Short mmCIF file of C-alpha atoms in Angstrom, two decimals:
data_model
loop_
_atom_site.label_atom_id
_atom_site.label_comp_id
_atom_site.label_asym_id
_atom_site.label_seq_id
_atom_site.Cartn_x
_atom_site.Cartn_y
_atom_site.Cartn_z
CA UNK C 292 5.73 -12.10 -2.31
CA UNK C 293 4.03 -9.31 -0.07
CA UNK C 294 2.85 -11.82 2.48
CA UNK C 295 -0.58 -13.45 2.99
CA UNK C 296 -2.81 -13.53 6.37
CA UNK C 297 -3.44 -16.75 6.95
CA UNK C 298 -6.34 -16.57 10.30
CA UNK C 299 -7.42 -19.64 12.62
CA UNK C 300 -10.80 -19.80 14.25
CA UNK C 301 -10.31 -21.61 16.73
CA UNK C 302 -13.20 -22.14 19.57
CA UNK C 303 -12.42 -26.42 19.92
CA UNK C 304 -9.14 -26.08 21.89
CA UNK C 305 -9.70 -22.76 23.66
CA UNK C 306 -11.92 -21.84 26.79
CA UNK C 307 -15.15 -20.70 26.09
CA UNK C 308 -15.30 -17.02 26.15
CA UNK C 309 -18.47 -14.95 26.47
CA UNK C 310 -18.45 -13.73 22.85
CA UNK C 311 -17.68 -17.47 22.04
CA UNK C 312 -20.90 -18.70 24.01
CA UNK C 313 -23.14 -16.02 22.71
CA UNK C 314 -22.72 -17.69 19.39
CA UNK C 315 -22.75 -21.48 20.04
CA UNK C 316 -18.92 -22.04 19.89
CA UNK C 317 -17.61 -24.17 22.55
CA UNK C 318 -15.76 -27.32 23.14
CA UNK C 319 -16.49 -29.97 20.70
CA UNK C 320 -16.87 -27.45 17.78
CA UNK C 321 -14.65 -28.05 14.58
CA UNK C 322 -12.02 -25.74 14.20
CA UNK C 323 -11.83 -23.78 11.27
CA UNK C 324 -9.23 -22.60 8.94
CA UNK C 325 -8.94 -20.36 6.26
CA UNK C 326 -6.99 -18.22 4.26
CA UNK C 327 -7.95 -14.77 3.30
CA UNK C 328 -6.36 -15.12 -0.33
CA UNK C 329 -6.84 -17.72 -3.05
CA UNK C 330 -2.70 -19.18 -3.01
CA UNK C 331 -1.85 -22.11 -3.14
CA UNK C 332 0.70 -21.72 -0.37
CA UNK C 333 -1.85 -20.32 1.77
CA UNK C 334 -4.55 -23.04 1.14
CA UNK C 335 -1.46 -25.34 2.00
CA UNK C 336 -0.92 -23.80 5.44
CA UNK C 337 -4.39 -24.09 6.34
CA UNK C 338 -4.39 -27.55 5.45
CA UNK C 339 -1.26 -28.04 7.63
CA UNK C 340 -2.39 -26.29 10.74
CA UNK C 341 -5.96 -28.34 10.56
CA UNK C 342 -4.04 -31.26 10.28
CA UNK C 343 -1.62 -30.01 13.09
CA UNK C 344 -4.80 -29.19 15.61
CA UNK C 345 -6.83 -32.39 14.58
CA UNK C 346 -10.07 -30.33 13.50
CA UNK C 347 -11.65 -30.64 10.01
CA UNK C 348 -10.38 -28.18 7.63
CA UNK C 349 -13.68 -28.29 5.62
CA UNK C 350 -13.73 -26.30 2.24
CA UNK C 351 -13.04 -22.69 3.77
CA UNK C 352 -9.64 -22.76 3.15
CA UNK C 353 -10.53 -21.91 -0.43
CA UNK C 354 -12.52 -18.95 0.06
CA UNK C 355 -10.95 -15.41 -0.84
CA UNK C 356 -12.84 -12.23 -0.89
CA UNK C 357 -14.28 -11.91 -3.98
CA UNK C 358 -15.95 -15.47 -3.77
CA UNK C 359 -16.92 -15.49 -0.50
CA UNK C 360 -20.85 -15.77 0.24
CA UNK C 361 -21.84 -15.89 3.95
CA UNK C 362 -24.99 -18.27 3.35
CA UNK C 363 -22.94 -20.72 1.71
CA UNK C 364 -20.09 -20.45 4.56
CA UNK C 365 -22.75 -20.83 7.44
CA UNK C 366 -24.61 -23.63 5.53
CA UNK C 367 -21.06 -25.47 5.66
CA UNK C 368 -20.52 -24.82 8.77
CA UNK C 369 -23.67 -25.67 9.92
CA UNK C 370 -23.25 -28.69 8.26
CA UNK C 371 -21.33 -30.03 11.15
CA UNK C 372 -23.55 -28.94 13.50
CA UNK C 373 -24.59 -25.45 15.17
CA UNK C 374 -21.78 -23.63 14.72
CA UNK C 375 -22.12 -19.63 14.85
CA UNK C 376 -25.18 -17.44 14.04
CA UNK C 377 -25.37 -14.62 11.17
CA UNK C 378 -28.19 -12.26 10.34
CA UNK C 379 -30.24 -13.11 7.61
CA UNK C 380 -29.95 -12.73 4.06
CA UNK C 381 -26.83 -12.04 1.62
CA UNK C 382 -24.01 -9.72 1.60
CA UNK C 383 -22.19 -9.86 4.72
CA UNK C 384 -18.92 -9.92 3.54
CA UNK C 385 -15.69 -11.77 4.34
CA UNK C 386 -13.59 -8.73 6.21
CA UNK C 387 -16.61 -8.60 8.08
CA UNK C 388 -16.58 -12.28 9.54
CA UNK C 389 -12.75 -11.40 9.79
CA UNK C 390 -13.90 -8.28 12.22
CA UNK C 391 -16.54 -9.93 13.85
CA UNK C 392 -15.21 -13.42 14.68
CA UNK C 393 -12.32 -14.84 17.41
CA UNK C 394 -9.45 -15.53 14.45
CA UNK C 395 -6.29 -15.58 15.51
CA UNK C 396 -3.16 -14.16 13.01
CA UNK C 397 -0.49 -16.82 12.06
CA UNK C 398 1.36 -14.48 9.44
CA UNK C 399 1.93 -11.01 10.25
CA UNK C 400 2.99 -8.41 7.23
CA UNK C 401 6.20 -7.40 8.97
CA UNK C 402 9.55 -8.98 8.37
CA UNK C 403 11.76 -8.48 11.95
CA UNK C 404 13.80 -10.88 12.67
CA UNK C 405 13.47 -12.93 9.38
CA UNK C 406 15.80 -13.03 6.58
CA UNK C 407 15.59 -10.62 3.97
CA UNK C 408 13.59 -11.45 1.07
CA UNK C 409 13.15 -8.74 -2.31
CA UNK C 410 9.61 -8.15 -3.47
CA UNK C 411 9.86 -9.24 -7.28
CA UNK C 412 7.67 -8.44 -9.94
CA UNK C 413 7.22 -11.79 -11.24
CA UNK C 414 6.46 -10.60 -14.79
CA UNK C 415 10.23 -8.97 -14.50
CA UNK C 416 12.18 -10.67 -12.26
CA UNK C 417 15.98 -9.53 -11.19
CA UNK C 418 18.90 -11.31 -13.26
CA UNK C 419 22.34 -11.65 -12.20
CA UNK C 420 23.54 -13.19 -8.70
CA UNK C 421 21.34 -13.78 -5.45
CA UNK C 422 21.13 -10.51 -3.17
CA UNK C 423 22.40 -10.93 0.23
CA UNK C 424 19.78 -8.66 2.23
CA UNK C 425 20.46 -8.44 6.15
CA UNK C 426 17.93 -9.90 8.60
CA UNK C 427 14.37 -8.42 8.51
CA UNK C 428 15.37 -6.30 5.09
CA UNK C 429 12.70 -5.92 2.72
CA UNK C 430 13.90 -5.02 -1.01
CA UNK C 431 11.59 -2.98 -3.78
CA UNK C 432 13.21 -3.24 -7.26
CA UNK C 433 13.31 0.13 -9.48
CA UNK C 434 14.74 1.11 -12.38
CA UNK C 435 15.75 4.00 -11.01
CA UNK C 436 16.79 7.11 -13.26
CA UNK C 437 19.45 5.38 -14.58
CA UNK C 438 17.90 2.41 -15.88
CA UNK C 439 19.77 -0.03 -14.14
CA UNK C 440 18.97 -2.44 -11.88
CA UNK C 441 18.75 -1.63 -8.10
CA UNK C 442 16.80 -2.29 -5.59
CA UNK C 443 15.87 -0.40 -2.34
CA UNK C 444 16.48 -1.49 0.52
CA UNK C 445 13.88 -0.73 3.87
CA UNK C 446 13.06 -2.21 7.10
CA UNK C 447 9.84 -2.29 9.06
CA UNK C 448 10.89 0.99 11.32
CA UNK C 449 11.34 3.04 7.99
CA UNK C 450 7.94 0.86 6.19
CA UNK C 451 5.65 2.05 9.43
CA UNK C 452 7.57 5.26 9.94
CA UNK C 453 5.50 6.46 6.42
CA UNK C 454 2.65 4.68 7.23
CA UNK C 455 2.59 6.11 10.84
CA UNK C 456 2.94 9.41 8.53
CA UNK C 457 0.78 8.81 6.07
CA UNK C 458 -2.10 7.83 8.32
CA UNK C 459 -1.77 10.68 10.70
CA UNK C 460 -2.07 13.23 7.50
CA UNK C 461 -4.62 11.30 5.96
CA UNK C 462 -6.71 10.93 9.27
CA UNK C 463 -7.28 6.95 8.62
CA UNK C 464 -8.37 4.66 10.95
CA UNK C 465 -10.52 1.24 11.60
CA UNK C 466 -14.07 2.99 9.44
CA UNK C 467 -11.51 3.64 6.60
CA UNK C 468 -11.85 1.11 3.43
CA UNK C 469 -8.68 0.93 1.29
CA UNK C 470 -8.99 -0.14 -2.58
CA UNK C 471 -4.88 -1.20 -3.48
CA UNK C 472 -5.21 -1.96 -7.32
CA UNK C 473 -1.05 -0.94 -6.98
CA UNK C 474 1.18 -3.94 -7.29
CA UNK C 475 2.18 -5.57 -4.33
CA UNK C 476 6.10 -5.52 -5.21
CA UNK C 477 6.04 -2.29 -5.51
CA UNK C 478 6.60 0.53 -2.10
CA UNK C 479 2.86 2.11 -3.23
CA UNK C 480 0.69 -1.25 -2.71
CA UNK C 481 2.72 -3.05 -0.25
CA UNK C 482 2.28 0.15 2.01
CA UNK C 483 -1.43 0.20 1.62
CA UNK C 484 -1.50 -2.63 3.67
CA UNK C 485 1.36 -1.56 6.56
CA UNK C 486 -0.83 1.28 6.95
CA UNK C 487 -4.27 -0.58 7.15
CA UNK C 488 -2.50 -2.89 9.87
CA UNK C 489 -1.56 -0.06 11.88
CA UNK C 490 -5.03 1.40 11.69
CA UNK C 491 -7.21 -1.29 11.76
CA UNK C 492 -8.77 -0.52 8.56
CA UNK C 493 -9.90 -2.80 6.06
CA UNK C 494 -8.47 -3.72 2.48
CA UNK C 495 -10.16 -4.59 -1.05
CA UNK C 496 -7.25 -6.02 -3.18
CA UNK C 497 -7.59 -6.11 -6.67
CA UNK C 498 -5.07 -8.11 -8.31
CA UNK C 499 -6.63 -7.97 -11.96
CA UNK C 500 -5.82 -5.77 -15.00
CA UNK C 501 -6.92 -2.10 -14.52
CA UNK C 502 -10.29 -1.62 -15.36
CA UNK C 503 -11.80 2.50 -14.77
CA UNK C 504 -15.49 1.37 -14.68
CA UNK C 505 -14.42 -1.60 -12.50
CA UNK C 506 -12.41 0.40 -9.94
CA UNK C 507 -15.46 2.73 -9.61
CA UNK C 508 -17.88 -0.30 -9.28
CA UNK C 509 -15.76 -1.72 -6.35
CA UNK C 510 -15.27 1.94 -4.64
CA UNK C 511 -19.11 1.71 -5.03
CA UNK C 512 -19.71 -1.61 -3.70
CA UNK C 513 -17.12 -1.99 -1.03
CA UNK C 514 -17.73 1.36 0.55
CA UNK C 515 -14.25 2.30 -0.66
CA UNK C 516 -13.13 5.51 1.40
CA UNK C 517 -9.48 6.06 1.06
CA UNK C 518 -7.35 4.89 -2.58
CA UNK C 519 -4.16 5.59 -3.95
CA UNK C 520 -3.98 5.82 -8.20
CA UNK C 521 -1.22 7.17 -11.01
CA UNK C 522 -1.88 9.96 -13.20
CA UNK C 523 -2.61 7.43 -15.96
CA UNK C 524 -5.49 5.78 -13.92
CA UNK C 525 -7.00 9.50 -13.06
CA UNK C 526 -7.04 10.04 -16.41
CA UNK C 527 -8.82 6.88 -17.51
CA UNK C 528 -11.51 7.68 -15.01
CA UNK C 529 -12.31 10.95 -15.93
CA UNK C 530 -12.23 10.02 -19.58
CA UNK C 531 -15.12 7.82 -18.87
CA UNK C 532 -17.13 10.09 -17.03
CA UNK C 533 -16.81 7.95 -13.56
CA UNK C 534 -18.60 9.56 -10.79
CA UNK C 535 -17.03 9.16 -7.49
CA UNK C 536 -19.36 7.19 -4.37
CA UNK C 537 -20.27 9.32 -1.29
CA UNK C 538 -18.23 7.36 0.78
CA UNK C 539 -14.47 8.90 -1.08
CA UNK C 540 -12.34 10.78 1.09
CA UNK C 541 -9.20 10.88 -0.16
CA UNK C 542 -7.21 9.52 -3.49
CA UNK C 543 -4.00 10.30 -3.36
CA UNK C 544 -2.24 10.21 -6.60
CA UNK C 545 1.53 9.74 -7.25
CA UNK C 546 4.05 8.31 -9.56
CA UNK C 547 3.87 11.46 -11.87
CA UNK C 548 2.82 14.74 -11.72
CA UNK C 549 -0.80 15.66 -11.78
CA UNK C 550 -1.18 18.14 -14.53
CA UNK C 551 -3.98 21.29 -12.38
CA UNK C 552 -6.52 20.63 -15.64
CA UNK C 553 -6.82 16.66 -14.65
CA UNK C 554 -7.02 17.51 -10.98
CA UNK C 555 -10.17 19.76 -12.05
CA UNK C 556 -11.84 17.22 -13.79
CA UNK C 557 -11.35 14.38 -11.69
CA UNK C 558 -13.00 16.77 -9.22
CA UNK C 559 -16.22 17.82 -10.69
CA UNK C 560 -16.86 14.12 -10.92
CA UNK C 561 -16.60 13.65 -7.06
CA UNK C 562 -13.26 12.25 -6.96
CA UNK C 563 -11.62 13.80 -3.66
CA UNK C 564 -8.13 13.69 -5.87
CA UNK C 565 -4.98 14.66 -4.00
CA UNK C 566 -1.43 15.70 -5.59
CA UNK C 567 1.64 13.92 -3.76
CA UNK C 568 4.72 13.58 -4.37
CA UNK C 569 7.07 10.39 -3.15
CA UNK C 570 9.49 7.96 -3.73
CA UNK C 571 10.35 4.31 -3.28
CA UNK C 572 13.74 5.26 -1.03
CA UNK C 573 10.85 7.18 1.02
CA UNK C 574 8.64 4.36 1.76
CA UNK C 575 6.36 6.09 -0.73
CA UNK C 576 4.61 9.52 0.35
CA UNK C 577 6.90 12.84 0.84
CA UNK C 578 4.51 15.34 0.13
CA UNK C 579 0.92 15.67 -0.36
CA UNK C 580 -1.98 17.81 -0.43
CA UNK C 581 -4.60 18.38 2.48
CA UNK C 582 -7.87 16.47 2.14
CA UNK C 583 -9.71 20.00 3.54
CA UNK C 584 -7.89 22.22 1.02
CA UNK C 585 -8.40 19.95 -1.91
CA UNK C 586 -11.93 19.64 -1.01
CA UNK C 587 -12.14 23.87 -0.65
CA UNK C 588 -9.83 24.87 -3.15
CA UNK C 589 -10.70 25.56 -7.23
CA UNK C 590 -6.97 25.54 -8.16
CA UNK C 591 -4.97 22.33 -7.37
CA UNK C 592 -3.62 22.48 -3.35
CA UNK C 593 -0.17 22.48 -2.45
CA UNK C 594 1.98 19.62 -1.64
CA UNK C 595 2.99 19.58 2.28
CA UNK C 596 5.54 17.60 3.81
CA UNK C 597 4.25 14.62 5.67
CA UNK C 598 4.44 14.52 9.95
CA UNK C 599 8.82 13.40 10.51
CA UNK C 600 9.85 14.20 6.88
CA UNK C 601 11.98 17.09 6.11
CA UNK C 602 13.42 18.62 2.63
CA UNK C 603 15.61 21.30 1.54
CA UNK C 604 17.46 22.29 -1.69
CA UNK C 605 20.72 22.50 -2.64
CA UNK C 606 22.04 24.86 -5.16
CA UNK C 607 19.06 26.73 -6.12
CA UNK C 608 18.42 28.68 -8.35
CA UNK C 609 16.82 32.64 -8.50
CA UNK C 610 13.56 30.83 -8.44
CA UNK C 611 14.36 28.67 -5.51
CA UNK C 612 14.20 25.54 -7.44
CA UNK C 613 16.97 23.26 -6.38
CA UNK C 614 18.58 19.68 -5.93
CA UNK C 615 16.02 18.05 -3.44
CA UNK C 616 17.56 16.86 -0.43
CA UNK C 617 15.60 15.09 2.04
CA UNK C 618 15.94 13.06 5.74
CA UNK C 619 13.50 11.56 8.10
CA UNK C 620 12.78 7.98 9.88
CA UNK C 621 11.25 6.59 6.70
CA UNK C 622 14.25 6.71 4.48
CA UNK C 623 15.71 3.31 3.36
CA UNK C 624 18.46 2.27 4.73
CA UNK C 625 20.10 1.95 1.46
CA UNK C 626 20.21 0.51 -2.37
CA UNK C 627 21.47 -2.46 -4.31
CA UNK C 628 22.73 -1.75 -7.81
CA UNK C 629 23.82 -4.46 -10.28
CA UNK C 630 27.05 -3.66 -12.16
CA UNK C 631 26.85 -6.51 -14.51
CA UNK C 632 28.59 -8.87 -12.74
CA UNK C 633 27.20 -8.19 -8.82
CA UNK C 634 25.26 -6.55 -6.73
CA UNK C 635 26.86 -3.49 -5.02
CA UNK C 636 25.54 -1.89 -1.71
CA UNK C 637 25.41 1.64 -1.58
CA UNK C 638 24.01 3.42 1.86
CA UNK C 639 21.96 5.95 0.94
CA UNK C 640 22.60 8.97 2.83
CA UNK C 641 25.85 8.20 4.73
CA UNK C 642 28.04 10.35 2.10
CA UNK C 643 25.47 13.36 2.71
CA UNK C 644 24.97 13.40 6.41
CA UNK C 645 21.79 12.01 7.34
CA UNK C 646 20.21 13.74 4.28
CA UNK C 647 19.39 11.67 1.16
CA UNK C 648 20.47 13.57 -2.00
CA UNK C 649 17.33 13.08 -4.96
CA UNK C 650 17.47 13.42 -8.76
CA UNK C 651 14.33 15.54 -8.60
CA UNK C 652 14.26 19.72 -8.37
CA UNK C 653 12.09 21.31 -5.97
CA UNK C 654 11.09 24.54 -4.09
CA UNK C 655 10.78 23.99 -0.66
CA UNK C 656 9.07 27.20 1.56
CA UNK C 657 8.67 26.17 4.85
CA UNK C 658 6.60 22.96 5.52
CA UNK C 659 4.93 22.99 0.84
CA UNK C 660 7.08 21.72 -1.51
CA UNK C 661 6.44 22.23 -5.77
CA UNK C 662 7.94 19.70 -7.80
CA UNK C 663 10.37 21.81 -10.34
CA UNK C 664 11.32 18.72 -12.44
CA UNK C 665 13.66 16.54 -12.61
CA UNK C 666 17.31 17.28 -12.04
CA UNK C 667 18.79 15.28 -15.26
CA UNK C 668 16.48 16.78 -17.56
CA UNK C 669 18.15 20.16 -16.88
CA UNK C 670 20.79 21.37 -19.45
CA UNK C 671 23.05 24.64 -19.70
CA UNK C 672 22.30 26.53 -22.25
CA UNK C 673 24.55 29.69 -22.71
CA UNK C 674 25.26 29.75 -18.77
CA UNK C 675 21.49 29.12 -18.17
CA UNK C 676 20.13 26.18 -17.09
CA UNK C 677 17.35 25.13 -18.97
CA UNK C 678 14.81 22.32 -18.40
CA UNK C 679 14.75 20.29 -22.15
CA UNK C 680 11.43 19.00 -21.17
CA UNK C 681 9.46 22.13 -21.20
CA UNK C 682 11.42 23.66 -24.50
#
């Protein structure tokens, strides 16, 4: 459902480059196909295209990352004949044959100019009648606050606007490692990868059930630098004492607030923890802390407003805390709620003027924003308005 990259090596029916030559590929050479993820549809399409080209498909279009052993994959290739040269020894890993190697993309992550398609969990999937999304729509289901069906509706201009954000704040790039342990079908995981393709960095997927002392393991082993968690998760990790590897720089942490105590903890075990705020109709990051204040700071940092995004509130309170409005290129275009019988469209910030009106209460002072709660958790109580959560 969040797409696959499906990469073709393909040195038989090409001209023999200088990077080709200085490792034995040329004319003559079987061509190669694999996909980077153990599916069934994507074993399929490597099948296909090796058919399609006439070269051997051999067995590396049933490698995936976590089985992948570089001895083994030259020893098959070599099979056929000299095909390419790697050092020495174990461990070179399959992102880095990805980095180091002439594949060419077939799939790309973005959806313009194909039909829109809704990322379901499979585990819940949408009842009721088919959506009709526009061309190159991409659909995240959510509950939302009311409990009902919708789904939120974005395009690949509001997907990379955020990650265009996100990376910019966050300072990623091609040395950065991202660990996604986030569902795919939802806005957090899916945009781990938009923003890895914009950067060039590299991606550890793990698809398995959450596992603290495995997540640390794999930040360990993978040279994991940048990760994104939930409270929850934080919480699991610092209840098992999990020191964080030297090569952390940031974990952003979303989906709920971070209770300051938490923060603290995850901290003096090396985690390089910081608060955010977001949501799905946002493409996922709002707000969020600076990696140089978390890492300075002995009380939790301040949320800041990410590069395009702005927020304001609307009818505060004596404390400032109001209605959180916000606007910006990463909005999504709008959301599909099912009324029982259909699916209705509703834009989402066409009745407010560019500005999209959340259920969330805030205090916005210049560029920070603090979370104040949410907005139908507030009661009047005696003509005061009084947040039933913290009573």
């Amino acid at each position: 459902a969040g797409g696959f990259a499906v990469r073709v090596l393909k040195p038989a029916v090409e001209a023999v480059s200088d990077r080709n030559r200085d490792r034995n590929l040329g004319p003559g050479v079987p061509v190669v196909f694999t996909s980077a993820m153990d599916h069934p549809v994507g074993q399929l399409f490597a099948a296909y295209e090796a058919a399609r080209f006439g070269g051997p498909q051999l067995e590396a279009g049933l490698l995936t990352h976590r089985l992948f052993e570089a001895d083994a994959f030259t020893e098959m290739l070599g099979s056929t004949g000299p095909v390419l040269r790697l050092p020495g020894g174990t461990g070179l890993g399959f992102d880095h044959l990805l980095e180091s190697l002439p594949w060419l993309p077939l799939v790309r992550r973005g959806n313009r100019g194909m039909p829109g398609k809704v990322l379901q969990n499979p585990r819940d999937p949408l009842g009721g009648r088919p959506l009709a999304l526009k061309e190159g729509e991409i659909g995240f289901p959510t509950s939302g606050s009311t409990g009902r069906p919708s789904v939120v509706v974005h395009t690949d201009d509001s997907l990379e606007a955020s990650a265009h954000a996100v990376n910019e704040w966050l300072e990623a790039g091609s040395q950065d490692v991202w660990l996604r342990v986030l569902p795919l079908f939802h806005v957090g995981g899916r945009q781990i990868h938009t923003r890895a393709e914009l950067a060039g960095s590299r991606v550890v997927a793990r698809e398995d059930k959450w596992d603290a002392s495995a997540f640390a393991e794999c930040c360990r082993t993978e040279g994991v630098t940048l990760a994104s968690l939930v409270p929850a998760q934080v919480f699991d990790l610092v209840s098992a004492g999990l020191r964080a590897p030297g090569t952390a720089r940031a974990v952003v942490v979303g989906g709920g607030a971070l209770e300051p105590s938490l923060w603290r903890k995850a901290r003096d075990l090396g985690w390089p923890v910081l608060p955010s705020y977001g949501a799905s109709e946002a493409a996922s990051q709002v707000a969020t802390a600076r990696i140089s204040e978390a890492a300075a700071s002995e009380v939790m940092p301040p949320l800041e407003l990410l590069p395009g995004c702005r927020a304001r509130v609307a009818d505060p309170d004596e404390t400032g805390a109001g209605l959180l409005e916000l606007s910006g290129p990463a909005l999504a275009s709008a959301r599909l709620v099912f009324d029982g019988a259909d699916w209705k469209r509703i834009p989402l910030i066409e009745a407010v003027g560019g500005w999209w009106r959340t259920s969330d209460r805030a205090v916005v002072r210049g560029r920070e924003l603090r979370f104040a709660g949410r907005a139908d958790r507030v009661v009047k109580v005696l003509g005061e308005l009084v947040n039933w959560t913290s009573v």
